[in-house]
Amino acid sequence: YEILEVNVNGGEKKLQGRLDSSSGEPYVPFSFVKEYFEIYGEVQKQKEKKVLEWRHSYSEIHESKFEYDPKGTFLWFQGYHVEGRLRVKCICGKEEVPVSSQWNPNGHYYPIQIAQYGLSHYSSYIAERDDTGKVKLFEDAESVFDSNWVVSEPNKVENIVDEERGSRVIKFWTQGFVGEGVSLHLDSSTKEYVLSFHLKQTGDVIITVSIETKHNTQHLIHYTSDEEMISVKQNEIFMGIGTWKGWRKITRNLDTDLRKGLRLSEKSPNKKPKNTPKFSVTEIQTITLKGSGCIDNITLSRSARLDFFMAAANWFVRNQDKNGGWPITVKRKIMEGVEMAPGWYSAMAQGQAMSLLTRAYYHTNNSVYLEAALKATSLFGVPANKGGVRAMFMDKYPWYEEYPTTPSLYVLNGFIYSLVGLHDLTLAAPKKTEAKAFFDDGMKSLKALLLMFDAGSGTFYDLRHVSMRAPPNLARWDYHTLHVSLLHFISGIDSDRVVKDTAVRWTGYTKGKRAKHN
């Protein structure tokens, strides 16, 4: 091979390549090819030889082989781990749902994120058909003895009968919050990281869990009866669980809480660090109680899918406003001169809330969830410039906006997600015609406008280049494959060839195919 000087675009960039002396074939560095053509690949060792794995797209297309079941998994969400995302600041101890740091590092409740959290856990529950796996019970108070508890004077632990629960419980009291408290040794070194217990406060409490990670590092997570979201002090994490009357079940994924606390202690918690220190929980050691109250059914399990799913569904019921929506409480800037003030609604949030609430209705047979889903349709009839989510393309085609800007943005994925929610609600309440009418109108718009999102080798994320006279906003590959996956789903509802044929063509783009030239 000879060294070959490579001039790119008339000398815009110069690099060193190689020339095969025998064939005359020139070669350029793959690092340049990757950047220039936006492809992906790396050299891997396979079966004692080195192989260059080359991919045009880094993202996966989901195409279901089964008929859609509105009571079953939501699309492909069983593969989602919402709480693991960098933009999830923590799982709030009081509301028991994700807190988003997207657009506001202080945190806010983002309905789309909360709906996806609930849908992912529900889908995982359906896919796994096992909610908790092995459950370790450490205290259910059914024994009249309390010898498992470590108590020092003047602190007290007492096994009593609680009339409200109709069973025996552990009553505790400590002198203030300084000192040892009362402790129960868990000493669990397996992968049961989900802690659950029932708690009744008769005063302020602090529930502390001692966790050991690799290299014998000890961490403390304090669940406190205040409103603080999350804070960190060295190896101690503080999370507020609020106050309430009566009994409440608390379910916490200790691994998630620990990771979120450690992430918060980093200088840039919203950015992925170059060298992420790996750690693993090796032992859940003790649970320590301080303050005054009663506790029952202390367990560790591998998961609690239904608890997390219902926490999200209940949040939507509690927080739905008089307009039937869930306003986003932070400003969202789309581009220079185009932004939405706090209090805007999202059609994607409305739709995914419907998908979540209808599944909660199926699971519980409680009509409160279906009623909330039905109320959520009202904003689909309200124009975006009047506080709703409905835009009109060329005064003819209704479009349900993920981001209801003026001028309209026409985001594709959020629009289709809203259609999925309307479809779920139509199936759950077939006698209510409003959701079906909005769905049918939306499908007409999708089929009419779909090809406007075709960029010839990928897709446009939105139509700002049409509606705002702005430079086009190409969808990155994970959004492109999301477009394709959603079209595959929609084609199972509506057999119009334009949807299926477009999905097939867009799939080809992920493998380097392009639209034909003239």
Short mmCIF file of C-alpha atoms in Angstrom, two decimals, residues 159-468:
data_model
loop_
_atom_site.label_atom_id
_atom_site.label_comp_id
_atom_site.label_asym_id
_atom_site.label_seq_id
_atom_site.Cartn_x
_atom_site.Cartn_y
_atom_site.Cartn_z
CA ASN A 159 -46.32 -4.84 68.66
CA ILE A 160 -49.98 -3.72 68.68
CA VAL A 161 -53.28 -4.36 66.94
CA ASP A 162 -54.25 -1.51 64.63
CA GLU A 163 -58.02 -1.18 64.12
CA GLU A 164 -57.71 0.65 60.79
CA ARG A 165 -55.61 -2.11 59.23
CA GLY A 166 -57.31 -4.89 61.14
CA SER A 167 -53.99 -6.55 61.90
CA ARG A 168 -50.96 -6.34 64.11
CA VAL A 169 -48.40 -3.61 63.35
CA ILE A 170 -45.18 -2.24 64.81
CA LYS A 171 -45.56 1.00 66.73
CA PHE A 172 -42.34 2.99 67.20
CA TRP A 173 -41.21 6.08 69.04
CA THR A 174 -37.80 7.68 69.37
CA GLN A 175 -36.56 10.62 71.36
CA GLY A 176 -35.93 13.12 68.59
CA PHE A 177 -33.97 12.47 65.42
CA VAL A 178 -30.45 12.38 66.81
CA GLY A 179 -29.07 9.04 67.87
CA GLU A 180 -29.49 5.46 66.79
CA GLY A 181 -33.26 5.21 66.36
CA VAL A 182 -34.77 1.73 66.21
CA SER A 183 -33.34 -0.64 63.61
CA LEU A 184 -34.19 -3.85 61.81
CA HIS A 185 -31.39 -5.82 60.17
CA LEU A 186 -32.18 -6.84 56.61
CA ASP A 187 -28.76 -8.13 55.52
CA SER A 188 -29.97 -8.87 51.99
CA SER A 189 -27.17 -9.48 49.49
CA THR A 190 -29.33 -10.61 46.56
CA LYS A 191 -30.89 -8.47 43.82
CA GLU A 192 -34.10 -7.56 45.66
CA TYR A 193 -33.73 -3.76 45.60
CA VAL A 194 -37.38 -2.70 45.82
CA LEU A 195 -38.28 -1.80 49.39
CA SER A 196 -41.94 -1.70 50.36
CA PHE A 197 -43.72 -1.01 53.64
CA HIS A 198 -46.95 0.46 55.02
CA LEU A 199 -46.50 3.54 57.17
CA LYS A 200 -48.72 5.64 59.43
CA GLN A 201 -47.26 8.85 60.80
CA THR A 202 -48.21 10.07 64.24
CA GLY A 203 -45.49 12.71 64.07
CA ASP A 204 -42.50 13.51 61.87
CA VAL A 205 -40.51 10.47 60.79
CA ILE A 206 -37.24 9.60 59.12
CA ILE A 207 -36.87 6.16 57.54
CA THR A 208 -33.20 5.42 56.84
CA VAL A 209 -31.93 2.55 54.72
CA SER A 210 -28.27 1.58 54.90
CA ILE A 211 -26.83 0.27 51.63
CA GLU A 212 -23.42 -1.16 50.85
CA THR A 213 -21.96 -0.94 47.35
CA LYS A 214 -18.91 -2.46 45.74
CA HIS A 215 -15.61 -1.77 47.54
CA ASN A 216 -17.50 -1.75 50.88
CA THR A 217 -18.76 1.81 50.45
CA GLN A 218 -21.73 2.59 52.68
CA HIS A 219 -24.58 4.91 51.64
CA LEU A 220 -27.60 6.10 53.60
CA ILE A 221 -30.95 6.99 52.02
CA HIS A 222 -33.18 9.03 54.35
CA TYR A 223 -36.91 9.20 53.56
CA THR A 224 -38.18 12.20 55.49
CA SER A 225 -41.64 13.61 56.26
CA ASP A 226 -41.07 16.90 54.43
CA GLU A 227 -41.44 18.32 50.93
CA GLU A 228 -37.78 18.27 49.84
CA MET A 229 -37.45 16.56 46.47
CA ILE A 230 -33.90 15.22 46.78
CA SER A 231 -30.61 16.42 48.22
CA VAL A 232 -27.21 14.92 48.86
CA LYS A 233 -24.59 15.36 51.56
CA GLN A 234 -21.53 13.21 50.97
CA ASN A 235 -22.77 9.59 51.07
CA GLU A 236 -26.19 10.50 52.44
CA ILE A 237 -29.26 11.04 50.24
CA PHE A 238 -32.38 12.80 51.51
CA MET A 239 -35.80 12.37 49.86
CA GLY A 240 -39.05 13.85 51.14
CA ILE A 241 -42.11 11.61 51.25
CA GLY A 242 -44.45 14.28 52.66
CA THR A 243 -47.08 13.91 55.36
CA TRP A 244 -50.53 12.31 55.30
CA LYS A 245 -53.26 10.93 57.52
CA GLY A 246 -53.81 7.22 58.03
CA TRP A 247 -51.88 4.44 56.35
CA ARG A 248 -49.94 4.69 53.11
CA LYS A 249 -47.92 2.13 51.20
CA ILE A 250 -44.41 3.28 50.31
CA THR A 251 -42.57 1.50 47.49
CA ARG A 252 -39.05 2.59 46.55
CA ASN A 253 -36.49 1.19 44.17
CA LEU A 254 -33.39 1.65 46.32
CA ASP A 255 -31.03 1.16 43.39
CA THR A 256 -32.76 3.95 41.45
CA ASP A 257 -32.85 6.32 44.44
CA LEU A 258 -29.17 5.68 45.12
CA ARG A 259 -28.14 6.28 41.50
CA LYS A 260 -30.16 9.49 41.28
CA GLY A 261 -28.61 10.77 44.48
CA LEU A 262 -25.09 9.99 43.32
CA ARG A 263 -25.82 11.61 39.96
CA LEU A 264 -27.02 14.76 41.72
CA SER A 265 -23.69 15.02 43.53
CA GLU A 266 -21.85 15.31 40.20
CA LYS A 267 -20.91 18.69 38.74
CA SER A 268 -23.12 18.30 35.65
CA PRO A 269 -25.92 15.87 36.59
CA ASN A 270 -27.81 16.43 33.31
CA LYS A 271 -24.83 15.54 31.11
CA LYS A 272 -23.54 12.06 30.52
CA PRO A 273 -20.05 11.85 32.02
CA LYS A 274 -17.19 10.62 29.84
CA ASN A 275 -16.13 8.07 32.43
CA THR A 276 -19.12 6.85 34.42
CA PRO A 277 -17.95 5.15 37.62
CA LYS A 278 -19.53 1.73 37.80
CA PHE A 279 -21.01 0.58 41.06
CA SER A 280 -23.36 -2.13 42.17
CA VAL A 281 -25.36 -2.66 45.32
CA THR A 282 -23.88 -5.54 47.30
CA GLU A 283 -26.10 -5.48 50.39
CA ILE A 284 -29.22 -3.82 51.81
CA GLN A 285 -28.13 -3.73 55.45
CA THR A 286 -30.64 -2.11 57.82
CA ILE A 287 -33.79 -0.02 57.99
CA THR A 288 -33.82 2.51 60.84
CA LEU A 289 -36.87 4.40 62.11
CA LYS A 290 -36.86 7.76 63.88
CA GLY A 291 -39.82 9.83 65.06
CA SER A 292 -43.21 8.36 65.85
CA GLY A 293 -45.61 6.21 63.89
CA CYS A 294 -46.55 2.66 62.93
CA ILE A 295 -45.05 0.41 60.26
CA ASP A 296 -46.08 -2.91 58.74
CA ASN A 297 -45.21 -5.37 55.97
CA ILE A 298 -41.55 -4.52 55.38
CA THR A 299 -40.42 -6.40 52.26
CA LEU A 300 -37.75 -6.46 49.59
CA SER A 301 -38.53 -7.66 46.07
CA ARG A 302 -37.04 -7.55 42.59
CA SER A 303 -39.74 -5.33 41.14
CA ALA A 304 -43.09 -3.74 41.86
CA ARG A 305 -44.38 -3.03 38.39
CA LEU A 306 -48.01 -2.58 39.33
CA ASP A 307 -47.21 -0.23 42.21
CA PHE A 308 -45.24 2.05 39.88
CA PHE A 309 -47.88 1.81 37.14
CA MET A 310 -50.71 2.75 39.49
CA ALA A 311 -48.68 5.58 41.03
CA ALA A 312 -48.51 7.17 37.59
CA ALA A 313 -52.21 6.59 36.86
CA ASN A 314 -53.19 8.08 40.22
CA TRP A 315 -51.02 11.13 39.57
CA PHE A 316 -52.98 11.83 36.39
CA VAL A 317 -56.30 11.53 38.21
CA ARG A 318 -55.15 13.86 41.02
CA ASN A 319 -53.64 16.49 38.74
CA GLN A 320 -56.09 16.79 35.86
CA ASP A 321 -57.30 20.38 35.56
CA LYS A 322 -60.73 21.77 34.68
CA ASN A 323 -59.83 21.73 30.96
CA GLY A 324 -59.19 18.00 31.09
CA GLY A 325 -55.46 18.45 30.66
CA TRP A 326 -52.14 18.34 32.41
CA PRO A 327 -50.34 21.65 31.80
CA ILE A 328 -46.57 21.69 31.43
CA THR A 329 -45.27 24.17 33.98
CA VAL A 330 -42.01 25.24 32.29
CA LYS A 331 -41.22 27.44 29.31
CA ARG A 332 -40.35 25.64 26.08
CA LYS A 333 -38.31 27.43 23.45
CA ILE A 334 -38.51 25.84 20.01
CA MET A 335 -36.35 28.32 18.11
CA GLU A 336 -35.57 32.01 18.16
CA GLY A 337 -38.85 33.89 18.39
CA VAL A 338 -40.97 30.75 18.93
CA GLU A 339 -41.59 29.65 22.49
CA MET A 340 -44.41 28.58 24.79
CA ALA A 341 -45.00 30.12 28.19
CA PRO A 342 -45.54 27.83 31.21
CA GLY A 343 -49.00 26.28 31.26
CA TRP A 344 -49.06 24.82 27.74
CA TYR A 345 -50.68 21.50 26.89
CA SER A 346 -49.30 18.72 24.71
CA ALA A 347 -51.39 16.41 22.50
CA MET A 348 -48.75 13.72 23.05
CA ALA A 349 -49.17 14.05 26.81
CA GLN A 350 -52.95 13.90 26.47
CA GLY A 351 -52.73 10.83 24.26
CA GLN A 352 -50.26 8.89 26.35
CA ALA A 353 -52.25 9.74 29.47
CA MET A 354 -55.29 8.17 27.76
CA SER A 355 -53.30 5.03 26.98
CA LEU A 356 -52.19 4.83 30.61
CA LEU A 357 -55.59 5.61 32.14
CA THR A 358 -57.49 3.14 29.98
CA ARG A 359 -55.12 0.39 31.09
CA ALA A 360 -55.62 1.42 34.72
CA TYR A 361 -59.37 1.19 34.09
CA TYR A 362 -59.02 -2.31 32.64
CA HIS A 363 -56.78 -3.40 35.50
CA THR A 364 -58.91 -2.02 38.37
CA ASN A 365 -62.39 -1.79 36.82
CA ASN A 366 -62.54 1.62 38.52
CA SER A 367 -64.38 4.11 36.32
CA VAL A 368 -62.46 7.10 37.75
CA TYR A 369 -59.62 6.29 35.36
CA LEU A 370 -61.87 6.03 32.32
CA GLU A 371 -63.62 9.28 33.24
CA ALA A 372 -60.27 11.09 33.41
CA ALA A 373 -59.32 9.68 29.99
CA LEU A 374 -62.62 10.87 28.52
CA LYS A 375 -62.13 14.37 29.93
CA ALA A 376 -58.72 14.49 28.28
CA THR A 377 -60.29 14.59 24.80
CA SER A 378 -61.70 18.11 25.18
CA LEU A 379 -58.41 19.88 24.33
CA PHE A 380 -58.28 18.13 20.94
CA GLY A 381 -61.12 20.39 19.83
CA VAL A 382 -59.54 23.62 21.10
CA PRO A 383 -57.28 25.56 18.70
CA ALA A 384 -53.64 25.75 19.74
CA ASN A 385 -53.70 29.56 19.66
CA LYS A 386 -56.55 29.49 22.18
CA GLY A 387 -54.86 27.19 24.69
CA GLY A 388 -55.64 23.81 23.13
CA VAL A 389 -53.64 21.37 21.00
CA ARG A 390 -55.42 21.52 17.64
CA ALA A 391 -53.73 23.08 14.62
CA MET A 392 -55.06 23.23 11.06
CA PHE A 393 -52.81 22.66 8.05
CA MET A 394 -53.94 24.82 5.11
CA ASP A 395 -57.23 25.34 6.99
CA LYS A 396 -58.18 21.81 6.01
CA TYR A 397 -56.30 19.11 7.94
CA PRO A 398 -56.47 19.00 11.78
CA TRP A 399 -53.16 18.24 13.50
CA TYR A 400 -52.75 17.52 17.21
CA GLU A 401 -49.66 19.36 18.36
CA GLU A 402 -47.03 17.97 20.72
CA TYR A 403 -45.81 21.56 20.97
CA PRO A 404 -48.73 23.95 20.25
CA THR A 405 -46.77 26.89 18.86
CA THR A 406 -47.78 29.82 16.69
CA PRO A 407 -47.06 29.32 13.80
CA SER A 408 -47.75 25.59 14.07
CA LEU A 409 -44.86 23.13 14.21
CA TYR A 410 -46.48 19.81 13.13
CA VAL A 411 -44.30 17.31 15.02
CA LEU A 412 -44.87 13.84 13.57
CA ASN A 413 -44.13 11.43 16.42
CA GLY A 414 -46.15 13.34 19.01
CA PHE A 415 -49.11 13.51 16.62
CA ILE A 416 -49.10 9.74 16.05
CA TYR A 417 -48.78 9.05 19.79
CA SER A 418 -51.88 11.19 20.32
CA LEU A 419 -53.71 9.06 17.74
CA VAL A 420 -52.71 5.90 19.62
CA GLY A 421 -54.21 7.36 22.80
CA LEU A 422 -57.43 8.29 21.02
CA HIS A 423 -57.59 4.77 19.58
CA ASP A 424 -57.11 3.21 23.03
CA LEU A 425 -59.90 5.37 24.43
CA THR A 426 -62.21 4.54 21.52
CA LEU A 427 -61.80 0.84 22.28
CA ALA A 428 -62.30 1.35 26.02
CA ALA A 429 -65.45 3.49 25.63
CA PRO A 430 -67.03 2.56 22.27
CA LYS A 431 -70.29 4.34 23.07
CA LYS A 432 -68.48 7.67 23.46
CA THR A 433 -67.99 9.04 19.96
CA GLU A 434 -65.78 12.09 20.56
CA ALA A 435 -62.48 10.20 20.74
CA LYS A 436 -63.30 8.22 17.59
CA ALA A 437 -64.18 11.41 15.69
CA PHE A 438 -60.86 13.00 16.66
CA PHE A 439 -59.03 9.79 15.71
CA ASP A 440 -60.71 9.55 12.32
CA ASP A 441 -59.98 13.21 11.54
CA GLY A 442 -56.37 12.69 12.58
CA MET A 443 -55.95 9.65 10.36
CA LYS A 444 -57.18 11.60 7.33
CA SER A 445 -54.58 14.25 8.09
CA LEU A 446 -51.80 11.71 8.60
CA LYS A 447 -52.43 10.05 5.25
CA ALA A 448 -52.66 13.41 3.49
CA LEU A 449 -49.51 14.96 4.99
CA LEU A 450 -47.29 11.95 5.69
CA LEU A 451 -45.16 12.25 2.58
CA MET A 452 -44.26 15.84 3.49
CA PHE A 453 -42.05 14.33 6.22
CA ASP A 454 -40.06 12.25 3.68
CA ALA A 455 -36.56 13.70 3.23
CA GLY A 456 -35.44 11.16 0.61
CA SER A 457 -32.85 9.51 2.87
CA GLY A 458 -34.47 10.06 6.28
CA THR A 459 -37.39 12.00 7.70
CA PHE A 460 -38.18 15.46 9.00
CA TYR A 461 -38.96 15.70 12.69
CA ASP A 462 -41.52 18.44 12.01
CA LEU A 463 -42.64 20.81 9.25
CA ARG A 464 -41.08 24.05 10.47
CA HIS A 465 -39.48 24.46 7.03
CA VAL A 466 -43.01 24.72 5.63
CA SER A 467 -44.96 26.52 8.35
CA MET A 468 -42.24 28.78 9.77
#
